[in-house]
């Protein structure tokens, strides 16, 4: 499974990008996006069952399952 960023809710703060262990989060058209092909939901990295970008994002429901 992978995650995605809801474009309309992203504030482009950039807090999520440096935390991504697979570098799946990149700037795109003024906001950020997650590459579903490389997103591992931090499986094996950090706290089990808790993707690091979800913990960093301050906007509710901005990062959701793809």
mmCIF file of N, CA and C in Angstrom:
data_model
loop_
_atom_site.group_PDB
_atom_site.id
_atom_site.type_symbol
_atom_site.label_atom_id
_atom_site.label_comp_id
_atom_site.label_asym_id
_atom_site.label_seq_id
_atom_site.Cartn_x
_atom_site.Cartn_y
_atom_site.Cartn_z
ATOM 1 N N UNK A 1 0.848 -1.178 0.000
ATOM 2 C CA UNK A 1 0.000 0.000 0.000
ATOM 3 C C UNK A 1 0.891 1.239 0.000
ATOM 4 N N UNK A 2 0.365 2.318 -0.447
ATOM 5 C CA UNK A 2 1.101 3.580 -0.492
ATOM 6 C C UNK A 2 0.198 4.703 0.000
ATOM 7 N N UNK A 3 0.798 5.847 0.207
ATOM 8 C CA UNK A 3 0.064 7.026 0.646
ATOM 9 C C UNK A 3 0.064 8.063 -0.460
ATOM 10 N N UNK A 4 -0.836 9.043 -0.337
ATOM 11 C CA UNK A 4 -0.851 10.165 -1.268
ATOM 12 C C UNK A 4 -1.148 11.435 -0.485
ATOM 13 N N UNK A 5 -0.756 12.561 -1.050
ATOM 14 C CA UNK A 5 -1.013 13.860 -0.452
ATOM 15 C C UNK A 5 -2.171 14.498 -1.211
ATOM 16 N N UNK A 6 -3.165 14.945 -0.472
ATOM 17 C CA UNK A 6 -4.324 15.617 -1.065
ATOM 18 C C UNK A 6 -3.877 17.036 -1.409
ATOM 19 N N UNK A 7 -3.775 17.309 -2.681
ATOM 20 C CA UNK A 7 -3.250 18.579 -3.185
ATOM 21 C C UNK A 7 -3.952 19.800 -2.587
ATOM 22 N N UNK A 8 -5.263 19.732 -2.467
ATOM 23 C CA UNK A 8 -6.041 20.862 -1.966
ATOM 24 C C UNK A 8 -5.780 21.161 -0.490
ATOM 25 N N UNK A 9 -5.264 20.190 0.243
ATOM 26 C CA UNK A 9 -5.008 20.377 1.674
ATOM 27 C C UNK A 9 -3.538 20.647 1.991
ATOM 28 N N UNK A 10 -2.658 20.355 1.047
ATOM 29 C CA UNK A 10 -1.220 20.539 1.276
ATOM 30 C C UNK A 10 -0.892 22.030 1.348
ATOM 31 N N UNK A 11 -0.175 22.416 2.401
ATOM 32 C CA UNK A 11 0.234 23.818 2.570
ATOM 33 C C UNK A 11 1.654 24.052 2.062
ATOM 34 N N UNK A 12 2.284 23.019 1.521
ATOM 35 C CA UNK A 12 3.647 23.089 0.989
ATOM 36 C C UNK A 12 4.661 23.501 2.051
ATOM 37 N N UNK A 13 4.424 23.091 3.287
ATOM 38 C CA UNK A 13 5.352 23.436 4.374
ATOM 39 C C UNK A 13 6.678 22.698 4.226
ATOM 40 N N UNK A 14 6.650 21.496 3.631
ATOM 41 C CA UNK A 14 7.873 20.741 3.397
ATOM 42 C C UNK A 14 8.325 19.898 4.570
ATOM 43 N N UNK A 15 7.566 19.846 5.646
ATOM 44 C CA UNK A 15 7.972 19.070 6.823
ATOM 45 C C UNK A 15 8.088 17.578 6.531
ATOM 46 N N UNK A 16 7.299 17.077 5.622
ATOM 47 C CA UNK A 16 7.279 15.641 5.330
ATOM 48 C C UNK A 16 8.454 15.183 4.461
ATOM 49 N N UNK A 17 8.894 16.025 3.557
ATOM 50 C CA UNK A 17 9.888 15.615 2.553
ATOM 51 C C UNK A 17 11.180 15.047 3.144
ATOM 52 N N UNK A 18 11.850 15.717 4.076
ATOM 53 C CA UNK A 18 13.126 15.178 4.566
ATOM 54 C C UNK A 18 12.984 13.923 5.423
ATOM 55 N N UNK A 19 11.788 13.618 5.882
ATOM 56 C CA UNK A 19 11.572 12.451 6.735
ATOM 57 C C UNK A 19 11.379 11.157 5.959
ATOM 58 N N UNK A 20 11.074 11.254 4.682
ATOM 59 C CA UNK A 20 10.746 10.073 3.883
ATOM 60 C C UNK A 20 11.994 9.220 3.632
ATOM 61 N N UNK A 21 12.017 7.979 4.173
ATOM 62 C CA UNK A 21 13.199 7.133 4.006
ATOM 63 C C UNK A 21 13.399 6.635 2.573
ATOM 64 N N UNK A 22 12.351 6.663 1.752
ATOM 65 C CA UNK A 22 12.468 6.205 0.364
ATOM 66 C C UNK A 22 12.518 7.369 -0.620
ATOM 67 N N UNK A 23 12.568 8.602 -0.096
ATOM 68 C CA UNK A 23 12.594 9.817 -0.925
ATOM 69 C C UNK A 23 11.454 9.834 -1.937
ATOM 70 N N UNK A 24 10.295 9.364 -1.493
ATOM 71 C CA UNK A 24 9.107 9.312 -2.346
ATOM 72 C C UNK A 24 8.349 10.622 -2.366
ATOM 73 N N UNK A 25 8.659 11.544 -1.456
ATOM 74 C CA UNK A 25 7.955 12.818 -1.377
ATOM 75 C C UNK A 25 8.789 13.891 -2.066
ATOM 76 N N UNK A 26 8.178 14.554 -3.047
ATOM 77 C CA UNK A 26 8.872 15.603 -3.794
ATOM 78 C C UNK A 26 7.943 16.789 -4.030
ATOM 79 N N UNK A 27 8.554 17.937 -4.245
ATOM 80 C CA UNK A 27 7.785 19.136 -4.587
ATOM 81 C C UNK A 27 7.224 18.956 -5.993
ATOM 82 N N UNK A 28 5.986 19.429 -6.189
ATOM 83 C CA UNK A 28 5.329 19.276 -7.489
ATOM 84 C C UNK A 28 4.245 20.333 -7.625
ATOM 85 N N UNK A 29 4.412 21.227 -8.563
ATOM 86 C CA UNK A 29 3.433 22.268 -8.878
ATOM 87 C C UNK A 29 2.991 23.064 -7.642
ATOM 88 N N UNK A 30 3.948 23.479 -6.830
ATOM 89 C CA UNK A 30 3.658 24.332 -5.685
ATOM 90 C C UNK A 30 3.261 23.625 -4.405
ATOM 91 N N UNK A 31 3.081 22.316 -4.462
ATOM 92 C CA UNK A 31 2.779 21.522 -3.270
ATOM 93 C C UNK A 31 3.682 20.290 -3.279
ATOM 94 N N UNK A 32 3.352 19.286 -2.500
ATOM 95 C CA UNK A 32 4.144 18.056 -2.471
ATOM 96 C C UNK A 32 3.305 16.884 -2.934
ATOM 97 N N UNK A 33 3.994 15.855 -3.390
ATOM 98 C CA UNK A 33 3.313 14.625 -3.803
ATOM 99 C C UNK A 33 4.138 13.433 -3.355
ATOM 100 N N UNK A 34 3.486 12.282 -3.289
ATOM 101 C CA UNK A 34 4.140 11.028 -2.907
ATOM 102 C C UNK A 34 4.096 10.096 -4.101
ATOM 103 N N UNK A 35 5.241 9.542 -4.464
ATOM 104 C CA UNK A 35 5.321 8.572 -5.555
ATOM 105 C C UNK A 35 4.839 7.223 -5.015
ATOM 106 N N UNK A 36 3.666 6.798 -5.446
ATOM 107 C CA UNK A 36 3.072 5.553 -4.964
ATOM 108 C C UNK A 36 3.906 4.330 -5.340
ATOM 109 N N UNK A 37 4.734 4.447 -6.370
ATOM 110 C CA UNK A 37 5.560 3.317 -6.797
ATOM 111 C C UNK A 37 6.712 3.032 -5.843
ATOM 112 N N UNK A 38 7.125 4.034 -5.078
ATOM 113 C CA UNK A 38 8.253 3.835 -4.164
ATOM 114 C C UNK A 38 7.888 3.984 -2.690
ATOM 115 N N UNK A 39 6.686 4.511 -2.395
ATOM 116 C CA UNK A 39 6.255 4.680 -1.001
ATOM 117 C C UNK A 39 6.077 3.312 -0.339
ATOM 118 N N UNK A 40 6.730 3.130 0.807
ATOM 119 C CA UNK A 40 6.623 1.877 1.549
ATOM 120 C C UNK A 40 5.834 2.057 2.843
ATOM 121 N N UNK A 41 5.250 3.260 3.040
ATOM 122 C CA UNK A 41 4.593 3.622 4.293
ATOM 123 C C UNK A 41 5.544 3.420 5.465
ATOM 124 N N UNK A 42 6.833 3.626 5.215
ATOM 125 C CA UNK A 42 7.898 3.524 6.219
ATOM 126 C C UNK A 42 7.989 2.134 6.839
ATOM 127 N N UNK A 43 7.563 1.127 6.113
ATOM 128 C CA UNK A 43 7.650 -0.244 6.590
ATOM 129 C C UNK A 43 9.113 -0.575 6.877
ATOM 130 N N UNK A 44 9.398 -0.928 8.105
ATOM 131 C CA UNK A 44 10.772 -1.240 8.487
ATOM 132 C C UNK A 44 11.578 -0.032 8.933
ATOM 133 N N UNK A 45 11.010 1.162 8.845
ATOM 134 C CA UNK A 45 11.680 2.394 9.270
ATOM 135 C C UNK A 45 10.828 3.078 10.326
ATOM 136 N N UNK A 46 11.438 3.519 11.404
ATOM 137 C CA UNK A 46 10.703 4.277 12.412
ATOM 138 C C UNK A 46 9.740 3.414 13.204
ATOM 139 N N UNK A 47 8.719 4.038 13.756
ATOM 140 C CA UNK A 47 7.732 3.358 14.589
ATOM 141 C C UNK A 47 6.853 2.455 13.729
ATOM 142 N N UNK A 48 6.714 1.178 14.100
ATOM 143 C CA UNK A 48 5.902 0.253 13.304
ATOM 144 C C UNK A 48 4.471 0.744 13.129
ATOM 145 N N UNK A 49 3.984 0.679 11.905
ATOM 146 C CA UNK A 49 2.610 1.057 11.616
ATOM 147 C C UNK A 49 2.352 2.552 11.567
ATOM 148 N N UNK A 50 3.405 3.379 11.629
ATOM 149 C CA UNK A 50 3.205 4.824 11.619
ATOM 150 C C UNK A 50 4.129 5.476 10.601
ATOM 151 N N UNK A 51 3.631 5.755 9.401
ATOM 152 C CA UNK A 51 4.450 6.464 8.420
ATOM 153 C C UNK A 51 4.910 7.811 8.979
ATOM 154 N N UNK A 52 6.174 8.129 8.763
ATOM 155 C CA UNK A 52 6.759 9.343 9.327
ATOM 156 C C UNK A 52 6.116 10.614 8.794
ATOM 157 N N UNK A 53 5.666 10.614 7.545
ATOM 158 C CA UNK A 53 5.046 11.814 6.983
ATOM 159 C C UNK A 53 3.727 12.132 7.682
ATOM 160 N N UNK A 54 2.979 11.100 8.074
ATOM 161 C CA UNK A 54 1.721 11.323 8.784
ATOM 162 C C UNK A 54 1.960 12.017 10.110
ATOM 163 N N UNK A 55 3.023 11.631 10.783
ATOM 164 C CA UNK A 55 3.361 12.222 12.070
ATOM 165 C C UNK A 55 3.788 13.680 11.913
ATOM 166 N N UNK A 56 4.440 14.001 10.804
ATOM 167 C CA UNK A 56 4.959 15.357 10.583
ATOM 168 C C UNK A 56 3.904 16.322 10.054
ATOM 169 N N UNK A 57 2.923 15.822 9.337
ATOM 170 C CA UNK A 57 1.933 16.688 8.687
ATOM 171 C C UNK A 57 0.964 17.279 9.707
ATOM 172 N N UNK A 58 0.813 18.589 9.663
ATOM 173 C CA UNK A 58 -0.052 19.293 10.601
ATOM 174 C C UNK A 58 -1.494 19.444 10.084
ATOM 175 N N UNK A 59 -1.724 19.105 8.816
ATOM 176 C CA UNK A 59 -3.059 19.232 8.209
ATOM 177 C C UNK A 59 -3.813 17.906 8.324
ATOM 178 N N UNK A 60 -4.983 17.924 8.928
ATOM 179 C CA UNK A 60 -5.796 16.721 9.046
ATOM 180 C C UNK A 60 -6.217 16.213 7.673
ATOM 181 N N UNK A 61 -6.090 14.912 7.477
ATOM 182 C CA UNK A 61 -6.507 14.216 6.253
ATOM 183 C C UNK A 61 -5.784 14.706 4.992
ATOM 184 N N UNK A 62 -4.616 15.282 5.145
ATOM 185 C CA UNK A 62 -3.833 15.707 3.986
ATOM 186 C C UNK A 62 -3.107 14.521 3.352
ATOM 187 N N UNK A 63 -2.650 13.607 4.188
ATOM 188 C CA UNK A 63 -1.962 12.414 3.700
ATOM 189 C C UNK A 63 -2.875 11.225 3.973
ATOM 190 N N UNK A 64 -3.261 10.539 2.898
ATOM 191 C CA UNK A 64 -4.264 9.464 2.972
ATOM 192 C C UNK A 64 -3.781 8.261 2.169
ATOM 193 N N UNK A 65 -4.409 7.085 2.371
ATOM 194 C CA UNK A 65 -4.053 5.926 1.535
ATOM 195 C C UNK A 65 -4.302 6.235 0.060
ATOM 196 N N UNK A 66 -3.398 5.756 -0.767
ATOM 197 C CA UNK A 66 -3.526 5.975 -2.222
ATOM 198 C C UNK A 66 -4.562 5.043 -2.804
#
